[in-house]
CSV table of C-alpha atoms and ligand atoms in Angstrom, one decimal:
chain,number,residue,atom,x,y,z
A,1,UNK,CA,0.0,0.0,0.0
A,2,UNK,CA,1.5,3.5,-0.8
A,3,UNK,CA,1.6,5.7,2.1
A,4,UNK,CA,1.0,9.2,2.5
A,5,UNK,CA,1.9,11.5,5.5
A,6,UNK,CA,-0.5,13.5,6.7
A,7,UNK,CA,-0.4,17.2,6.5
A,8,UNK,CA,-0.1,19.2,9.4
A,9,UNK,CA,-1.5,22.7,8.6
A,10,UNK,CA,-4.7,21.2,7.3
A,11,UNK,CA,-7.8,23.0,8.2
A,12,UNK,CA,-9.7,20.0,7.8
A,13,UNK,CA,-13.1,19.7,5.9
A,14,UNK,CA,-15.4,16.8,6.7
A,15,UNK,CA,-14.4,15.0,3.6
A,16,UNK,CA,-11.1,15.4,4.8
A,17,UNK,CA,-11.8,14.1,8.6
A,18,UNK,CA,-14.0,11.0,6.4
A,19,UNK,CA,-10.5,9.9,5.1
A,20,UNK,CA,-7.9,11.1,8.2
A,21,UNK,CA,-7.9,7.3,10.1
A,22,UNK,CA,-6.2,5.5,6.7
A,23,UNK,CA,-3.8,8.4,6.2
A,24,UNK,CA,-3.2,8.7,9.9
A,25,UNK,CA,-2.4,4.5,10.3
A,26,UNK,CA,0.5,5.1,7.0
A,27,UNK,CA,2.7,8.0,8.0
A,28,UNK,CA,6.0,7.7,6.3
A,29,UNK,CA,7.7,7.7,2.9
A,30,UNK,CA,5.4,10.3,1.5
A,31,UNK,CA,6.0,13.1,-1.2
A,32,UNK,CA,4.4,16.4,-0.3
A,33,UNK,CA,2.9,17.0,-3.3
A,34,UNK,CA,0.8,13.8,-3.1
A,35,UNK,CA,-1.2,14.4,-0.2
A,36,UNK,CA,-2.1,18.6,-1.0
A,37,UNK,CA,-5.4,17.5,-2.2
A,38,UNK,CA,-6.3,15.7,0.7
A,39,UNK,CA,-5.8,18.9,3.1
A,40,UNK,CA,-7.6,21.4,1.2
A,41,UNK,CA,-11.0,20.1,0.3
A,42,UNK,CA,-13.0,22.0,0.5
A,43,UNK,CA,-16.7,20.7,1.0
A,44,UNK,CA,-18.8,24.2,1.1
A,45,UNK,CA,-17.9,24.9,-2.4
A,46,UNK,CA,-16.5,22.2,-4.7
A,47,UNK,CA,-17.7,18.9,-3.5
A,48,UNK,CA,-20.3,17.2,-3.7
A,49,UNK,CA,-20.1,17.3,-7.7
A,50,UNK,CA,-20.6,15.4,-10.8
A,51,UNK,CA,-19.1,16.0,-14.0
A,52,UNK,CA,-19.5,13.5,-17.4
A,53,UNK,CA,-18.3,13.5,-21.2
A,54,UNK,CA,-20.5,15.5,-23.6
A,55,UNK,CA,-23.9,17.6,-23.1
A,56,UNK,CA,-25.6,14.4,-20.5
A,57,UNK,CA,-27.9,16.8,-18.3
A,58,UNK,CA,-30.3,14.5,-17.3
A,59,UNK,CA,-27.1,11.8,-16.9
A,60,UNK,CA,-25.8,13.8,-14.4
A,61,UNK,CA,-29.0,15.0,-12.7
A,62,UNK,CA,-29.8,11.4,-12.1
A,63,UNK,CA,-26.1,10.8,-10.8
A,64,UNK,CA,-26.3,14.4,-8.6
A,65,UNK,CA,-29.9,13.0,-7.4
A,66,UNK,CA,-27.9,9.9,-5.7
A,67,UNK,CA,-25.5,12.3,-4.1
A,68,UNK,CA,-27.7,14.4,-2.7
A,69,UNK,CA,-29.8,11.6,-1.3
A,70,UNK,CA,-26.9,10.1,0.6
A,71,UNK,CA,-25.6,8.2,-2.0
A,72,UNK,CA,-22.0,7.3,-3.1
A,73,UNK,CA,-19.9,8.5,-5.8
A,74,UNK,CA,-19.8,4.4,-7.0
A,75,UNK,CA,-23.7,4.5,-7.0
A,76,UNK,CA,-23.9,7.6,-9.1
A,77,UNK,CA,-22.0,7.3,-11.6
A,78,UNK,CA,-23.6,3.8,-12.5
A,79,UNK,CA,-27.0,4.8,-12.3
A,80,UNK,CA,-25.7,8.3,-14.0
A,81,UNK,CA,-24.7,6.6,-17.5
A,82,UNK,CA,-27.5,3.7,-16.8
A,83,UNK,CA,-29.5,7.3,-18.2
A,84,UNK,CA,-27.5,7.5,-21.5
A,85,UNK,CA,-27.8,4.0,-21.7
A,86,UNK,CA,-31.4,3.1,-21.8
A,87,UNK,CA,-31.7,6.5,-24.0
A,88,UNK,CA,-32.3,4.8,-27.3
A,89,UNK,CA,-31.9,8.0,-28.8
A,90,UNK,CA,-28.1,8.2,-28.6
A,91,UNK,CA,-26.4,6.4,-31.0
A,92,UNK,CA,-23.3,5.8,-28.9
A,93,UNK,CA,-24.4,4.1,-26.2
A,94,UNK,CA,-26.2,1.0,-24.9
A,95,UNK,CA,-29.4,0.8,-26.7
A,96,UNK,CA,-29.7,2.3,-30.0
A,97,UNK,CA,-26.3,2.4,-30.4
A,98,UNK,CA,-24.4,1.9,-33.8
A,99,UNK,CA,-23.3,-1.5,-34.6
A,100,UNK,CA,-20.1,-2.9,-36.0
A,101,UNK,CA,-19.6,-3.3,-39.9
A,102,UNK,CA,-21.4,-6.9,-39.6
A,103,UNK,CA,-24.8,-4.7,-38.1
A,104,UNK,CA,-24.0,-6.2,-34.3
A,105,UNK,CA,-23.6,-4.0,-31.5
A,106,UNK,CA,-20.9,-4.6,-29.1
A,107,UNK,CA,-20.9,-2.5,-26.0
A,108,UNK,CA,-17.9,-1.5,-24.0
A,109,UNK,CA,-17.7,-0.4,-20.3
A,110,UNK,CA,-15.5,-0.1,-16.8
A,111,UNK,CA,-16.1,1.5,-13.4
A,112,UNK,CA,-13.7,1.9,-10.9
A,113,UNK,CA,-14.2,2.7,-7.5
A,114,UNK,CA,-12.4,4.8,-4.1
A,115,UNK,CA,-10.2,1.7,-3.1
A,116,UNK,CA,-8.8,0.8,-6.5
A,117,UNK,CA,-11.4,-1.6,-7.7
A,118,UNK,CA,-12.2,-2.1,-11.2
A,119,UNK,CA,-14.9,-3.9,-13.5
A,120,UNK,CA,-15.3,-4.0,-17.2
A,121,UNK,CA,-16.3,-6.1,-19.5
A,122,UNK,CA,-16.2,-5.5,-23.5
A,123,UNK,CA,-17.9,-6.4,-26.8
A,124,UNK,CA,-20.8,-7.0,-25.1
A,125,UNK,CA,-24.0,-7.9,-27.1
A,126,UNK,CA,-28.1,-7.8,-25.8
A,127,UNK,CA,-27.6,-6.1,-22.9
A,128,UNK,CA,-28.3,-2.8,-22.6
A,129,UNK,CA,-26.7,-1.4,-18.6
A,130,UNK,CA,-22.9,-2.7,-20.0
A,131,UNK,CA,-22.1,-0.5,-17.0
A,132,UNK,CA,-23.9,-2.6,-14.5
A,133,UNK,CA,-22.0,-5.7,-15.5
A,134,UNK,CA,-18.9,-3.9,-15.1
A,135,UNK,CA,-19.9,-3.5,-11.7
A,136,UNK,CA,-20.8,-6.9,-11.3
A,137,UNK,CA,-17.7,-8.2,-12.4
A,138,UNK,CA,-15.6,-5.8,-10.1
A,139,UNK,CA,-18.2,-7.1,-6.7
A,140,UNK,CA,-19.0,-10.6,-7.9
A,141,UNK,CA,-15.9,-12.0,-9.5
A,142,UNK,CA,-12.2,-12.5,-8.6
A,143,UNK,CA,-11.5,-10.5,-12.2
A,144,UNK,CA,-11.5,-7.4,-13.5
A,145,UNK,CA,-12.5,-7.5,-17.3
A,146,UNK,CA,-14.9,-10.3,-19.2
A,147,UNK,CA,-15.2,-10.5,-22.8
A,148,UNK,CA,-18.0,-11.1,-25.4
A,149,UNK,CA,-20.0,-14.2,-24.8
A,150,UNK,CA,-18.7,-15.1,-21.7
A,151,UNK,CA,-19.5,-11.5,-20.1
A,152,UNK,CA,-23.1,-11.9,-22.0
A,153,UNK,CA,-23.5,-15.4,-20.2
A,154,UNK,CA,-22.3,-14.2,-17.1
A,155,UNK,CA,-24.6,-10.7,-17.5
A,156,UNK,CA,-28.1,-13.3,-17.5
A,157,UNK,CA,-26.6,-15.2,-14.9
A,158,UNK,CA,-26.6,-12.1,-12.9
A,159,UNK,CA,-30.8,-11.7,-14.0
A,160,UNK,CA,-29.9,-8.8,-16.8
A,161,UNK,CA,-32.1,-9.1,-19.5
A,162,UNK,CA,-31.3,-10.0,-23.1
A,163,UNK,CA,-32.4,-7.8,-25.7
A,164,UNK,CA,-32.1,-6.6,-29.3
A,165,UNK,CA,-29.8,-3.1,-29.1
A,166,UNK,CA,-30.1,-2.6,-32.7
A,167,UNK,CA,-32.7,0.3,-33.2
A,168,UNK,CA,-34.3,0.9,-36.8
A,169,UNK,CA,-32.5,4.1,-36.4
A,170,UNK,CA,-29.4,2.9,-36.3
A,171,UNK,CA,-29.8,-0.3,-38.7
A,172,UNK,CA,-30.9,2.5,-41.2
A,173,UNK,CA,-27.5,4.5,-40.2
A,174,UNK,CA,-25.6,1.1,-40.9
A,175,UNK,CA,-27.6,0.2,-44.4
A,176,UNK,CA,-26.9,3.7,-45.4
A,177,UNK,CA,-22.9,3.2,-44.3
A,178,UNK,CA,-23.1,0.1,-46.3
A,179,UNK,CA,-23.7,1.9,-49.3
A,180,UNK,CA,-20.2,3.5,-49.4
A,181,UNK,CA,-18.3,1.4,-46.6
A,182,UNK,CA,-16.4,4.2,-45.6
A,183,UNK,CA,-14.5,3.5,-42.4
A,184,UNK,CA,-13.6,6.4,-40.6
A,185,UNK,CA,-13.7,8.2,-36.9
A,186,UNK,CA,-16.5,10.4,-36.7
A,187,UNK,CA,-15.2,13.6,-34.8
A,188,UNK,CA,-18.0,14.9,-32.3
A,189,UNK,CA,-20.8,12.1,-33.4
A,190,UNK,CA,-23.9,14.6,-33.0
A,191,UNK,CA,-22.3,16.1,-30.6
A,192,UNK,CA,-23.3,13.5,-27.7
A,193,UNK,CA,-20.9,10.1,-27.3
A,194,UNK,CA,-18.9,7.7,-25.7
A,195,UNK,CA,-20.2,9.2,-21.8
A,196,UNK,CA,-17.4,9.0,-18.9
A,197,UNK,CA,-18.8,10.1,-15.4
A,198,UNK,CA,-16.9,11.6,-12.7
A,199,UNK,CA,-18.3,12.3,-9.2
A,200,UNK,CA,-17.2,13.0,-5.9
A,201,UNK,CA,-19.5,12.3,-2.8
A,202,UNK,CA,-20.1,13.7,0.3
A,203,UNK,CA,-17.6,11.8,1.7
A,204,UNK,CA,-15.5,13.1,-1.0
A,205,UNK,CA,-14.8,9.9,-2.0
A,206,UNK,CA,-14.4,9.5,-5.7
A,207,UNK,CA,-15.6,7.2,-8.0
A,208,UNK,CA,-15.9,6.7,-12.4
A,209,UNK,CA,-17.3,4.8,-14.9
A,210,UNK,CA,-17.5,4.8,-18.9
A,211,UNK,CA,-19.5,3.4,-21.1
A,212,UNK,CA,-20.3,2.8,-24.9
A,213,UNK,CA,-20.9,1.4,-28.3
A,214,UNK,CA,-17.3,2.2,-29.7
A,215,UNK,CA,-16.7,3.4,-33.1
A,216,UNK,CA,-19.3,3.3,-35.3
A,217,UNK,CA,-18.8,0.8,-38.1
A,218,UNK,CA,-15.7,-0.7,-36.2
A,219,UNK,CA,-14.3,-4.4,-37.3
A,220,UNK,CA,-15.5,-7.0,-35.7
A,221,UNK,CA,-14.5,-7.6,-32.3
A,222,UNK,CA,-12.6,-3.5,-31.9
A,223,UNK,CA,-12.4,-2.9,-28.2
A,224,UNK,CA,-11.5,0.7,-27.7
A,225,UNK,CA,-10.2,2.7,-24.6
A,226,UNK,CA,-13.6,2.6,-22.6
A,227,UNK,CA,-13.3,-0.3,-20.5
A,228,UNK,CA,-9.3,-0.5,-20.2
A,229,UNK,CA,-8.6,1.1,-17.0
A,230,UNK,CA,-5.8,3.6,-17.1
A,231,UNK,CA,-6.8,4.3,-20.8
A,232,UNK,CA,-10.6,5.2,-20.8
A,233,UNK,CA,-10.9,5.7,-16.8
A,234,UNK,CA,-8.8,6.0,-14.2
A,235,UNK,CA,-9.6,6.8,-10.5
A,236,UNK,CA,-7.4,7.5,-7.7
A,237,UNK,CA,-9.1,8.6,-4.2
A,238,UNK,CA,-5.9,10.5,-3.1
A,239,UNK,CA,-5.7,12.4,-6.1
A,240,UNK,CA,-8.6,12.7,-8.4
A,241,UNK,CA,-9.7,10.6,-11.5
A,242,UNK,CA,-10.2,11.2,-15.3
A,243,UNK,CA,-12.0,9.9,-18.2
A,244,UNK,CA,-11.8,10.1,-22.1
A,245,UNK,CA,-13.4,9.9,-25.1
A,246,UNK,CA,-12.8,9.7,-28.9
A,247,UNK,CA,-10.6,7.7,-31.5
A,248,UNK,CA,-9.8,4.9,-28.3
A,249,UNK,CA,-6.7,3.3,-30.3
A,250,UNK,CA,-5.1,7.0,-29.9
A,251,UNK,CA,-5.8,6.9,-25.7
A,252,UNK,CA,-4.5,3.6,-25.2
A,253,UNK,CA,-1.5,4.2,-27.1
A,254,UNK,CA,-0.6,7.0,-24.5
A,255,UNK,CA,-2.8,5.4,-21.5
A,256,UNK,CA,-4.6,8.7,-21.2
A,257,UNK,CA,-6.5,8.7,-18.0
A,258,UNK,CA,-3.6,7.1,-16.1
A,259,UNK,CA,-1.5,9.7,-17.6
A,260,UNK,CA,-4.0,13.0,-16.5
A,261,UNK,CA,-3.7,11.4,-12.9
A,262,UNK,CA,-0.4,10.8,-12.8
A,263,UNK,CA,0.4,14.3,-14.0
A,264,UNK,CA,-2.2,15.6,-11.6
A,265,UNK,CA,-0.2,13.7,-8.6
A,266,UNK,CA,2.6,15.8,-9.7
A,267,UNK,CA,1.0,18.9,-8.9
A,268,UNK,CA,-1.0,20.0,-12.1
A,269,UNK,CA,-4.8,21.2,-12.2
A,270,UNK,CA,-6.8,19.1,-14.1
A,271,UNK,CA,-7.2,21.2,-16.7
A,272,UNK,CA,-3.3,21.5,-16.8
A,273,UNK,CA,-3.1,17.7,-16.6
A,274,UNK,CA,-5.7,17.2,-19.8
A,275,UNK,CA,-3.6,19.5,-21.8
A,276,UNK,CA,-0.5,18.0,-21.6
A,277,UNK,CA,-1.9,14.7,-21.9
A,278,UNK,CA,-4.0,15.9,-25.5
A,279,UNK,CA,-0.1,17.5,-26.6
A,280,UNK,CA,1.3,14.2,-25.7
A,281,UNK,CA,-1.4,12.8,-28.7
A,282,UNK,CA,-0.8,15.5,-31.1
A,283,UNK,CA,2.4,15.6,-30.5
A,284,UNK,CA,3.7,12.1,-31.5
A,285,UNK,CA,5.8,11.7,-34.7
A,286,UNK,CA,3.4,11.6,-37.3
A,287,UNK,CA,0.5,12.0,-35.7
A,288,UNK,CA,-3.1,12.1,-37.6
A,289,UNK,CA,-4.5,14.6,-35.0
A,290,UNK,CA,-6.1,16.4,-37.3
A,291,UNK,CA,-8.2,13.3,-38.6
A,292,UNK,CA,-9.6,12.5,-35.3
A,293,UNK,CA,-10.9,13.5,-32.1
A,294,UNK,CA,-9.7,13.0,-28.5
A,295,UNK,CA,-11.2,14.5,-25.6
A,296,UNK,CA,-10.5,14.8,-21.2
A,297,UNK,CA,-12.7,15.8,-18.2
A,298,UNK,CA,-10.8,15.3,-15.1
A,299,UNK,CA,-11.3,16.3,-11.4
A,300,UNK,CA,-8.8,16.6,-8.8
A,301,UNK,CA,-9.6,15.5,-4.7
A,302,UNK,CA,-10.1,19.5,-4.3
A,303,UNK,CA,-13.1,19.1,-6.8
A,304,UNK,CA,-11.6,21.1,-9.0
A,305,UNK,CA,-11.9,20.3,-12.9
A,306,UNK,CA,-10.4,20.6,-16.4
A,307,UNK,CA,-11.9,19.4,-20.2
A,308,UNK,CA,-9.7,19.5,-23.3
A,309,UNK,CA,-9.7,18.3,-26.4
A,310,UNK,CA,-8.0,18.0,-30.1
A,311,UNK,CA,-11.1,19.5,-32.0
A,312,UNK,CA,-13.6,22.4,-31.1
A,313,UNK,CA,-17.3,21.2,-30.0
A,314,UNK,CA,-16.1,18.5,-27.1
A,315,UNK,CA,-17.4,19.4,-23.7
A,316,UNK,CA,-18.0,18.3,-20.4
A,317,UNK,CA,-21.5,18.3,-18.3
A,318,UNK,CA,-20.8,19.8,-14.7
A,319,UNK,CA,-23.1,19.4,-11.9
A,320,UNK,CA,-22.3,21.3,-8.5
A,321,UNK,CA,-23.3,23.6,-6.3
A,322,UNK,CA,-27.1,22.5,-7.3
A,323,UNK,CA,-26.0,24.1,-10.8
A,324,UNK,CA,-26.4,21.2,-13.5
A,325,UNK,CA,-24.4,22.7,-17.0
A,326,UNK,CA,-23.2,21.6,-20.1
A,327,UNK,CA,-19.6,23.5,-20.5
A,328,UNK,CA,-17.4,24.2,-23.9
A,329,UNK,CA,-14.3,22.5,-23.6
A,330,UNK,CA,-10.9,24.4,-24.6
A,331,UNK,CA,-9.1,22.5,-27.6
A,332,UNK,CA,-5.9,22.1,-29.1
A,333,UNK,CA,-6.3,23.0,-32.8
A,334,UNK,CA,-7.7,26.6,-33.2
A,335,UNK,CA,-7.9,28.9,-36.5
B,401,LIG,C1,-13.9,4.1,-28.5
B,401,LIG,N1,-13.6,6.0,-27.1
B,401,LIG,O1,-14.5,3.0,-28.6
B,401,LIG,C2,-14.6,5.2,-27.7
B,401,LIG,C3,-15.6,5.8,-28.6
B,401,LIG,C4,-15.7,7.3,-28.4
B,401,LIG,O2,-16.0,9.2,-29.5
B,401,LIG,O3,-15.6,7.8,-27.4
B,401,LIG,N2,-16.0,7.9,-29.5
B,401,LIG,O4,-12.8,4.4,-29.1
């Protein structure tokens, strides 16, 4: 277990007195910087909050509705993109979602919790909450991540219910596709995608999930960044937690969330974090930045947060201080 010393100065908030007794038992061998966070939350004005990938009001209402009622941060943000998912409207997640080149669709999906914990499962088919298996694998199994079939099988073992994802809206999206069989990333699919929650309790404990259909028209059996933790989500309670979206092959090649903590654990803002973590993308010898889109919300233990992004139109859905709003993210690649 890493340990962290406890800060002496602290004028401590009740979040902060929540998580005292495990930093008190682990005092040594401790960098300063890591445990800043921890003495300055501040509960009166940045925590609780809930923030999430793209314009998700009523994803995050939901999620803020848990908080509010006592809930945790693990609890929100599952029942926060179980919204998005039963929304048969979106086209990038859970039901009604756009299928792969053969017409299936294949879901994606990991949650992560304050101690470390992780679920996930990927190219799941017929089950709309992919979210809520991710959980289930992270409580109810010694593993972290199930795949296709067997994470179907284990889903109705678990009493989810099979079901046909495939809208007509989206098998008329696909026939139309077929007509040309062009196979590229869609920057800012109608403006509303891949949704990655954030929240922080009132414990201000943290905890994130992600969920989606992947890349539209994707080859059988792509799995993208959304349920690899580090890449699509990463959480740490000590420090904060982030979550992506976009071309996924492009996060997991610089294991993006893990990256925005780590740099957050070095002492950047979020916001600073995201950046540097989008330049590391664009940056890269030969990199097709301008071809695709990647895209960061991240929150720090403080509750403050940052958004970034290659292309103009990403932005991140912020619930706090009873204040529920959709917010323009700052991008790389202007004029
Ligand atoms: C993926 N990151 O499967 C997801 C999809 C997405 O904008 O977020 N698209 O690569």
């Amino acid at each position: 277990m890493k340990r962290r010393k406890f800060l002496k100065n602290a004028s401590l908030s009740t979040a902060a007195i929540a998580i005292a007794p495990t930093i008190l038992s682990c005092k040594d061998n401790v960098k300063e910087s890591d445990t800043q966070a921890i003495a300055t939350i501040d509960t009166a004005n940045n925590i609780p909050l809930v923030i999430a990938t793209w314009d998700v009001k009523e994803a995050t209402a939901k999620a803020w509705e848990v908080i509010n009622n006592g809930g945790n941060a693990l609890d929100a943000v599952e029942q926060g993109c179980m919204v998005e998912e039963a929304n048969d409207k979106g086209q990038s997640v859970g039901k009604g979602g756009l299928p792969d080149r053969d017409g299936n669709v294949t879901l994606d999906a990991c949650i992560m919790d304050k101690n470390g914990n992780c679920g996930a499962v990927v190219y799941l088919q017929n089950i709309t909450h992919a979210v809520s298996v991710a959980r289930k694998v992270m409580e109810e199994t010694p593993h972290v991540m199930l795949a296709g079939d067997g994470a179907r099988q284990f889903a109705i073992s678990q009493g989810f219910q099979p079901e046909d994802l495939l809208t007509d809206a989206s098998k008329k999206a696909w026939e139309n596709w077929k007509l040309t069989s062009e196979y590229k990333p869609i920057i800012n699919i109608e403006n509303h995608d891949t949704i990655g929650m954030l929240a922080i309790d009132k414990n201000g404990d943290i905890s994130g999930a992600c969920t989606t259909s992947g890349l539209a028209y994707k080859m059988a059996g792509r799995v993208g960044d959304s349920p690899i933790i580090g890449s699509g989500l990463f959480i740490d309670n000590e420090i904060g937690g982030c979550v992506a979206t976009g071309l996924g092959e492009e996060v997991v090649k610089t294991v993006g969330s893990f990256l925005v903590v780590e740099l957050m654990r070095q002492g950047k803002s979020p916001q600073e974090a995201c950046e540097e973590a989008i330049s590391r993308i664009v940056n890269k010898p030969n990199s097709d930045y301008k071809n695709f889109q990647v895209g960061y919300i991240a929150v720090n233990k403080k509750g403050e947060t940052g958004s970034y992004a290659i292309h103009e139109y990403f932005s991140m859905t912020k619930y706090q201080n009873e204040v529920n709003e959709n917010i323009q993210a700052d991008f790389i690649i202007k004029g």
